[in-house]
Tab-separated table of C-alpha atoms and ligand atoms in Angstrom:
chain	number	residue	atom	x	y	z
A	1	MET	CA	0.000	0.000	0.000
A	2	LYS	CA	1.177	3.523	-0.806
A	3	PRO	CA	2.276	5.499	2.266
A	4	ARG	CA	-0.201	8.245	3.166
A	5	LYS	CA	1.549	11.491	2.350
A	6	HIS	CA	-0.987	13.632	4.124
A	7	GLY	CA	-1.671	11.782	7.348
A	8	GLU	CA	-5.281	11.073	8.092
A	9	PHE	CA	-6.802	13.188	5.340
A	10	HIS	CA	-9.930	11.600	3.880
A	11	HIS	CA	-10.888	12.506	0.331
A	12	LYS	CA	-14.318	14.018	0.056
A	13	HIS	CA	-16.052	12.703	-3.006
A	14	SER	CA	-18.743	15.353	-2.591
A	15	LEU	CA	-16.111	18.083	-3.125
A	16	GLY	CA	-14.711	16.501	-6.277
A	17	GLN	CA	-11.423	15.710	-4.554
A	18	ASN	CA	-9.500	13.761	-7.190
A	19	PHE	CA	-5.919	14.821	-6.748
A	20	ILE	CA	-2.942	14.659	-9.116
A	21	GLU	CA	0.380	13.476	-7.728
A	22	ASP	CA	2.444	12.860	-10.856
A	23	GLU	CA	5.072	15.617	-10.798
A	24	SER	CA	5.806	15.559	-14.519
A	25	LEU	CA	2.100	15.823	-15.344
A	26	LEU	CA	1.775	18.735	-12.912
A	27	GLU	CA	4.738	20.524	-14.540
A	28	ARG	CA	3.149	19.982	-17.933
A	29	LEU	CA	-0.177	21.387	-16.752
A	30	ALA	CA	1.557	24.456	-15.344
A	31	ASP	CA	3.300	24.959	-18.708
A	32	LEU	CA	0.033	24.560	-20.585
A	33	SER	CA	-1.534	27.167	-18.263
A	34	LEU	CA	0.554	29.790	-20.123
A	35	VAL	CA	1.782	31.311	-16.862
A	36	SER	CA	4.960	33.368	-16.939
A	37	ALA	CA	6.897	35.534	-14.507
A	38	GLU	CA	4.793	38.678	-14.968
A	39	ASP	CA	1.488	36.860	-14.392
A	40	CYS	CA	-0.707	36.544	-11.314
A	41	VAL	CA	-2.713	33.349	-11.043
A	42	LEU	CA	-6.051	32.594	-9.459
A	43	GLU	CA	-6.258	28.883	-8.727
A	44	ILE	CA	-9.535	27.193	-7.794
A	45	GLY	CA	-9.256	24.194	-5.462
A	46	PRO	CA	-5.562	23.733	-4.642
A	47	GLY	CA	-6.129	20.493	-2.729
A	48	PHE	CA	-2.704	19.590	-1.299
A	49	GLY	CA	-1.050	22.336	-3.385
A	50	ALA	CA	0.312	19.943	-6.000
A	51	LEU	CA	-0.447	22.271	-8.925
A	52	THR	CA	0.002	25.405	-6.843
A	53	LYS	CA	3.746	24.739	-6.513
A	54	PRO	CA	4.648	24.541	-10.221
A	55	LEU	CA	2.348	27.525	-10.820
A	56	ALA	CA	4.107	29.510	-8.079
A	57	ARG	CA	7.502	28.634	-9.574
A	58	ARG	CA	6.412	30.252	-12.841
A	59	ALA	CA	4.196	33.144	-11.713
A	60	LYS	CA	4.681	36.426	-9.912
A	61	ARG	CA	1.928	35.516	-7.461
A	62	VAL	CA	-0.661	32.809	-6.944
A	63	VAL	CA	-3.888	33.051	-4.963
A	64	SER	CA	-5.640	29.732	-4.381
A	65	LEU	CA	-9.220	29.436	-3.217
A	66	GLU	CA	-10.034	26.242	-1.288
A	67	ILE	CA	-13.384	25.328	0.257
A	68	ASP	CA	-12.189	22.453	2.442
A	69	ARG	CA	-11.136	23.856	5.802
A	70	THR	CA	-9.247	20.680	6.713
A	71	LEU	CA	-6.859	21.299	3.799
A	72	ILE	CA	-5.810	24.774	4.956
A	73	PRO	CA	-3.198	23.665	7.559
A	74	ILE	CA	-1.840	21.051	5.118
A	75	LEU	CA	-1.562	23.690	2.405
A	76	THR	CA	0.097	26.149	4.742
A	77	VAL	CA	2.879	23.652	5.399
A	78	ALA	CA	3.102	22.489	1.770
A	79	LEU	CA	3.516	26.047	0.512
A	80	GLU	CA	5.868	27.260	3.252
A	81	ARG	CA	8.674	27.743	0.753
A	82	TYR	CA	6.488	29.636	-1.689
A	83	PRO	CA	6.081	33.151	-0.308
A	84	ASN	CA	4.347	34.236	-3.535
A	85	ALA	CA	1.494	31.748	-2.932
A	86	GLN	CA	-1.491	32.713	-0.792
A	87	ILE	CA	-4.311	30.458	0.332
A	88	ILE	CA	-7.834	31.765	0.826
A	89	GLU	CA	-10.480	29.608	2.425
A	90	GLY	CA	-13.773	29.931	0.575
A	91	ASP	CA	-16.359	28.588	-1.807
A	92	VAL	CA	-15.710	29.746	-5.361
A	93	MET	CA	-19.439	29.834	-6.040
A	94	LYS	CA	-20.050	32.212	-3.135
A	95	THR	CA	-17.022	34.410	-3.735
A	96	ASP	CA	-17.043	37.737	-5.525
A	97	LEU	CA	-14.110	36.857	-7.760
A	98	ALA	CA	-13.565	40.367	-9.131
A	99	ARG	CA	-13.250	41.655	-5.594
A	100	LEU	CA	-11.024	38.788	-4.466
A	101	VAL	CA	-8.626	39.409	-7.351
A	102	ARG	CA	-8.653	43.170	-6.761
A	103	GLU	CA	-7.955	42.798	-3.049
A	104	THR	CA	-5.317	40.067	-3.239
A	105	LEU	CA	-3.595	40.510	-6.598
A	106	GLY	CA	-4.328	44.177	-7.339
A	107	GLU	CA	-6.081	46.030	-10.151
A	108	ASP	CA	-3.263	45.872	-12.667
A	109	CYS	CA	-2.109	42.305	-12.411
A	110	SER	CA	-1.791	40.283	-15.573
A	111	LEU	CA	-4.305	37.627	-14.567
A	112	ARG	CA	-4.536	33.974	-15.530
A	113	VAL	CA	-6.734	31.260	-14.046
A	114	ALA	CA	-5.629	27.670	-13.576
A	115	ALA	CA	-7.392	24.750	-11.914
A	116	ASN	CA	-7.936	21.071	-11.651
A	117	LEU	CA	-11.616	21.773	-11.143
A	118	PRO	CA	-14.035	19.919	-8.894
A	119	TYR	CA	-16.289	18.471	-11.594
A	120	TYR	CA	-19.579	18.918	-9.756
A	121	ILE	CA	-19.491	22.672	-10.462
A	122	THR	CA	-17.665	22.846	-13.802
A	123	THR	CA	-20.331	24.656	-15.815
A	124	ASP	CA	-21.163	27.145	-13.075
A	125	VAL	CA	-17.514	27.923	-12.331
A	126	LEU	CA	-16.604	28.420	-15.983
A	127	THR	CA	-19.591	30.702	-16.503
A	128	LYS	CA	-18.678	32.651	-13.365
A	129	LEU	CA	-15.036	33.001	-14.379
A	130	LEU	CA	-15.944	34.204	-17.872
A	131	ARG	CA	-18.388	36.778	-16.548
A	132	GLU	CA	-16.645	38.017	-13.419
A	133	LEU	CA	-13.060	38.084	-14.641
A	134	PRO	CA	-13.033	39.578	-18.140
A	135	GLN	CA	-9.437	40.664	-17.535
A	136	ALA	CA	-8.233	37.039	-17.195
A	137	LYS	CA	-6.018	36.406	-20.203
A	138	SER	CA	-6.581	32.683	-20.029
A	139	ILE	CA	-8.485	30.041	-18.106
A	140	ALA	CA	-6.771	26.645	-18.052
A	141	VAL	CA	-8.900	23.949	-16.496
A	142	MET	CA	-8.968	20.204	-16.007
A	143	ILE	CA	-12.527	19.111	-16.629
A	144	GLN	CA	-14.449	15.988	-17.507
A	145	LYS	CA	-13.544	14.970	-21.067
A	146	GLU	CA	-17.179	15.030	-22.184
A	147	VAL	CA	-17.537	18.585	-20.977
A	148	GLY	CA	-14.377	19.391	-22.947
A	149	ASP	CA	-16.196	18.035	-26.028
A	150	LYS	CA	-19.107	20.344	-25.229
A	151	LEU	CA	-16.845	23.379	-25.074
A	152	LEU	CA	-15.631	22.614	-28.604
A	153	SER	CA	-19.021	21.628	-30.007
A	154	ALA	CA	-20.763	23.218	-32.982
A	155	PRO	CA	-24.457	23.589	-33.933
A	156	GLY	CA	-26.077	20.185	-34.289
A	157	ASP	CA	-23.522	18.430	-32.073
A	158	GLU	CA	-24.712	16.710	-28.945
A	159	GLY	CA	-24.059	18.938	-25.979
A	160	TYR	CA	-24.023	22.182	-27.975
A	161	GLY	CA	-25.552	24.802	-25.724
A	162	PRO	CA	-25.030	27.885	-23.571
A	163	LEU	CA	-21.634	26.792	-22.228
A	164	ALA	CA	-20.147	26.241	-25.701
A	165	ILE	CA	-21.554	29.520	-26.964
A	166	LEU	CA	-20.283	31.509	-23.976
A	167	CYS	CA	-16.820	29.945	-24.077
A	168	GLN	CA	-16.467	30.378	-27.834
A	169	TYR	CA	-17.789	33.946	-27.739
A	170	PHE	CA	-15.334	35.077	-25.090
A	171	CYS	CA	-12.376	32.768	-25.798
A	172	GLU	CA	-10.408	30.672	-28.237
A	173	VAL	CA	-10.885	27.181	-26.870
A	174	GLU	CA	-8.311	24.413	-27.154
A	175	ARG	CA	-8.060	20.891	-25.774
A	176	ALA	CA	-4.469	20.958	-24.600
A	177	LEU	CA	-4.222	17.451	-23.138
A	178	ASP	CA	-6.316	14.354	-22.492
A	179	VAL	CA	-5.741	12.912	-19.042
A	180	PRO	CA	-6.900	9.389	-18.195
A	181	ALA	CA	-8.779	8.733	-14.960
A	182	ALA	CA	-5.832	6.653	-13.672
A	183	CYS	CA	-3.745	9.849	-13.289
A	184	PHE	CA	-5.899	10.950	-10.318
A	185	THR	CA	-6.058	9.811	-6.710
A	186	PRO	CA	-8.648	8.476	-6.200
A	187	PRO	CA	-9.437	7.923	-9.898
A	188	PRO	CA	-12.750	9.465	-10.970
A	189	LYS	CA	-15.225	7.450	-13.058
A	190	VAL	CA	-14.506	9.522	-16.157
A	191	ASP	CA	-11.505	10.614	-18.222
A	192	SER	CA	-10.503	14.246	-18.255
A	193	SER	CA	-9.219	16.935	-20.579
A	194	PHE	CA	-7.096	19.932	-19.780
A	195	MET	CA	-8.746	22.761	-21.686
A	196	VAL	CA	-7.137	26.120	-22.339
A	197	LEU	CA	-9.400	29.092	-23.002
A	198	VAL	CA	-7.574	32.185	-24.211
A	199	ARG	CA	-9.617	35.350	-23.905
A	200	ARG	CA	-10.246	36.990	-27.244
A	201	GLN	CA	-9.086	40.578	-27.755
A	202	GLN	CA	-12.071	41.098	-29.993
A	203	ALA	CA	-15.423	39.322	-29.981
A	204	PRO	CA	-15.927	37.067	-33.040
A	205	CYS	CA	-19.207	38.836	-33.869
A	206	VAL	CA	-20.643	42.245	-33.102
A	207	VAL	CA	-23.009	42.396	-30.140
A	208	THR	CA	-24.647	45.755	-29.463
A	209	ALA	CA	-25.721	44.889	-25.880
A	210	GLU	CA	-23.778	42.154	-24.139
A	211	ASP	CA	-26.340	41.780	-21.334
A	212	VAL	CA	-29.044	40.991	-23.900
A	213	PHE	CA	-26.748	38.519	-25.650
A	214	LEU	CA	-26.032	36.733	-22.356
A	215	ARG	CA	-29.741	36.667	-21.519
A	216	LEU	CA	-30.472	35.231	-24.957
A	217	VAL	CA	-27.817	32.509	-24.645
A	218	ARG	CA	-29.294	31.437	-21.309
A	219	GLY	CA	-32.966	31.817	-22.279
A	220	ALA	CA	-32.757	30.200	-25.722
A	221	PHE	CA	-32.044	26.740	-24.292
A	222	VAL	CA	-34.332	26.756	-21.248
A	223	MET	CA	-36.988	24.586	-22.899
A	224	ARG	CA	-34.928	22.487	-25.265
A	225	ARG	CA	-37.836	20.721	-26.866
A	226	LYS	CA	-39.519	23.969	-27.827
A	227	THR	CA	-38.727	26.191	-30.764
A	228	LEU	CA	-36.491	29.199	-30.248
A	229	ALA	CA	-39.498	31.469	-30.844
A	230	ASN	CA	-41.248	29.921	-27.839
A	231	ASN	CA	-38.185	30.373	-25.671
A	232	LEU	CA	-37.940	34.018	-26.715
A	233	LEU	CA	-41.475	34.706	-25.470
A	234	THR	CA	-40.475	33.679	-21.973
A	235	ALA	CA	-36.929	35.018	-21.919
A	236	PHE	CA	-37.808	38.510	-23.120
A	237	GLN	CA	-41.582	38.735	-22.632
A	238	LEU	CA	-41.979	39.297	-26.369
A	239	SER	CA	-45.248	38.731	-28.195
A	240	ARG	CA	-45.181	35.873	-30.704
A	241	GLU	CA	-45.317	38.404	-33.505
A	242	GLU	CA	-42.320	40.313	-32.137
A	243	ALA	CA	-40.342	37.094	-31.660
A	244	LEU	CA	-41.008	36.073	-35.263
A	245	VAL	CA	-40.012	39.521	-36.557
A	246	CYS	CA	-36.696	39.292	-34.657
A	247	LEU	CA	-36.041	35.828	-36.039
A	248	GLY	CA	-36.917	36.917	-39.562
A	249	ARG	CA	-34.685	39.981	-39.448
A	250	ALA	CA	-31.830	37.798	-38.221
A	251	GLY	CA	-32.407	35.539	-41.243
A	252	LEU	CA	-33.886	32.681	-39.180
A	253	GLY	CA	-36.995	30.601	-39.786
A	254	GLU	CA	-40.006	30.378	-37.470
A	255	LYS	CA	-39.360	26.782	-36.483
A	256	VAL	CA	-35.653	27.085	-35.771
A	257	ARG	CA	-34.303	25.612	-32.515
A	258	ALA	CA	-31.576	27.196	-30.429
A	259	GLU	CA	-29.159	24.296	-30.947
A	260	GLU	CA	-29.103	24.994	-34.703
A	261	LEU	CA	-27.773	28.531	-34.343
A	262	THR	CA	-24.158	29.430	-34.980
A	263	LEU	CA	-22.471	31.960	-32.747
A	264	ALA	CA	-22.802	34.605	-35.487
A	265	GLN	CA	-26.561	33.924	-35.782
A	266	MET	CA	-26.950	34.144	-32.008
A	267	CYS	CA	-25.191	37.542	-32.077
A	268	ALA	CA	-27.386	38.765	-34.965
A	269	LEU	CA	-30.553	37.662	-33.165
A	270	SER	CA	-29.495	39.346	-29.951
A	271	ASN	CA	-28.986	42.614	-31.860
A	272	GLU	CA	-32.514	42.363	-33.285
A	273	ILE	CA	-33.971	41.725	-29.823
A	274	VAL	CA	-32.264	44.851	-28.454
A	275	GLY	CA	-34.482	46.949	-30.745
A	276	HIS	CA	-37.625	45.296	-29.367
A	277	ILE	CA	-37.078	45.431	-25.658
A	278	GLY	CA	-36.157	49.134	-25.471
B	301	SAM	N1	-5.498	21.065	-7.307
B	301	SAM	C1	-5.481	19.791	-6.642
B	301	SAM	C2	-4.849	18.754	-7.529
B	301	SAM	O1	-4.751	19.005	-8.733
B	301	SAM	O2	-4.436	17.715	-7.022
B	301	SAM	C3	-6.883	19.362	-6.224
B	301	SAM	C4	-7.922	19.294	-7.320
B	301	SAM	S1	-9.444	18.543	-6.844
B	301	SAM	C5	-10.020	17.952	-8.407
B	301	SAM	C6	-10.595	19.880	-6.589
B	301	SAM	C7	-10.320	20.777	-5.393
B	301	SAM	O3	-11.331	21.786	-5.344
B	301	SAM	C8	-10.354	20.093	-4.041
B	301	SAM	O4	-9.275	20.520	-3.265
B	301	SAM	C9	-11.675	20.562	-3.424
B	301	SAM	O5	-11.678	20.574	-2.010
B	301	SAM	C10	-11.798	21.951	-4.008
B	301	SAM	N2	-13.167	22.467	-4.084
B	301	SAM	C11	-14.303	21.749	-4.240
B	301	SAM	N3	-15.367	22.568	-4.270
B	301	SAM	C12	-14.898	23.829	-4.154
B	301	SAM	C13	-15.521	25.107	-4.108
B	301	SAM	N4	-16.847	25.242	-4.219
B	301	SAM	N5	-14.749	26.214	-3.935
B	301	SAM	C14	-13.388	26.085	-3.823
B	301	SAM	N6	-12.747	24.893	-3.861
B	301	SAM	C15	-13.481	23.785	-4.028
């Protein structure tokens, strides 16, 4: 049996605690995270600090947010020799990330995000990171391989939906590495992919009101079995007539479903809706 490196620590399945111990894999992940000496890193879920260390060796500063209180003393010892690494106890989903970054890393830091994410909150965390940290130059995350497929999906693909559209609107998305379940302790039931999202300097299509676009992306898929027109009625309180006019002006048919729309069509439709909701 392998000696227990961290005493009596018990992995909490409910917190997605599948840790990586392989040093060469961790180095590779830190490289793929695009972190260099002028960058500050926000890490979600440092666990035992295995990824935090190679990140701290590359970055100016690292701030790591960990929900599990029992890991804090372990992390404090593990990161003793890394004065540029700071641990914050907290739940990423309940944290104002913009404020956290401002208060710990400063307004002007060149920000990157890196994480071996807890898979139970992947979609919510990615959405939160994209929305709350527009200044993050990149978001490099280990996620379930199938969710990686979703991020890269196109109209008509299984899994194409709000997450793909958001990620592709804000970022260039790349699958940097596939990582088999056996690389984790304990191994999860699924394989993983390390995905690198590089924030775009310029959006791939013109959106006149980003809040409307984001509302559309969310609202369009709420009732997947219904047509997009039906979803628009609820999302924007439009009359059927208004919804059909918006679709028509965006070059879309009455029966179209959200999962058929390209990013460019979603942008065009959002711009038409802006004119109807005042
Ligand atoms: N970074 C470590 C590694 O690569 O070995 C651990 C990764 S493990 C997949 C996910 C980590 O996220 C765990 O340490 C877990 O406690 C933490 N975590 C889970 N839910 C969290 C949340 N809501 N907010 C912050 N951290 C969370």
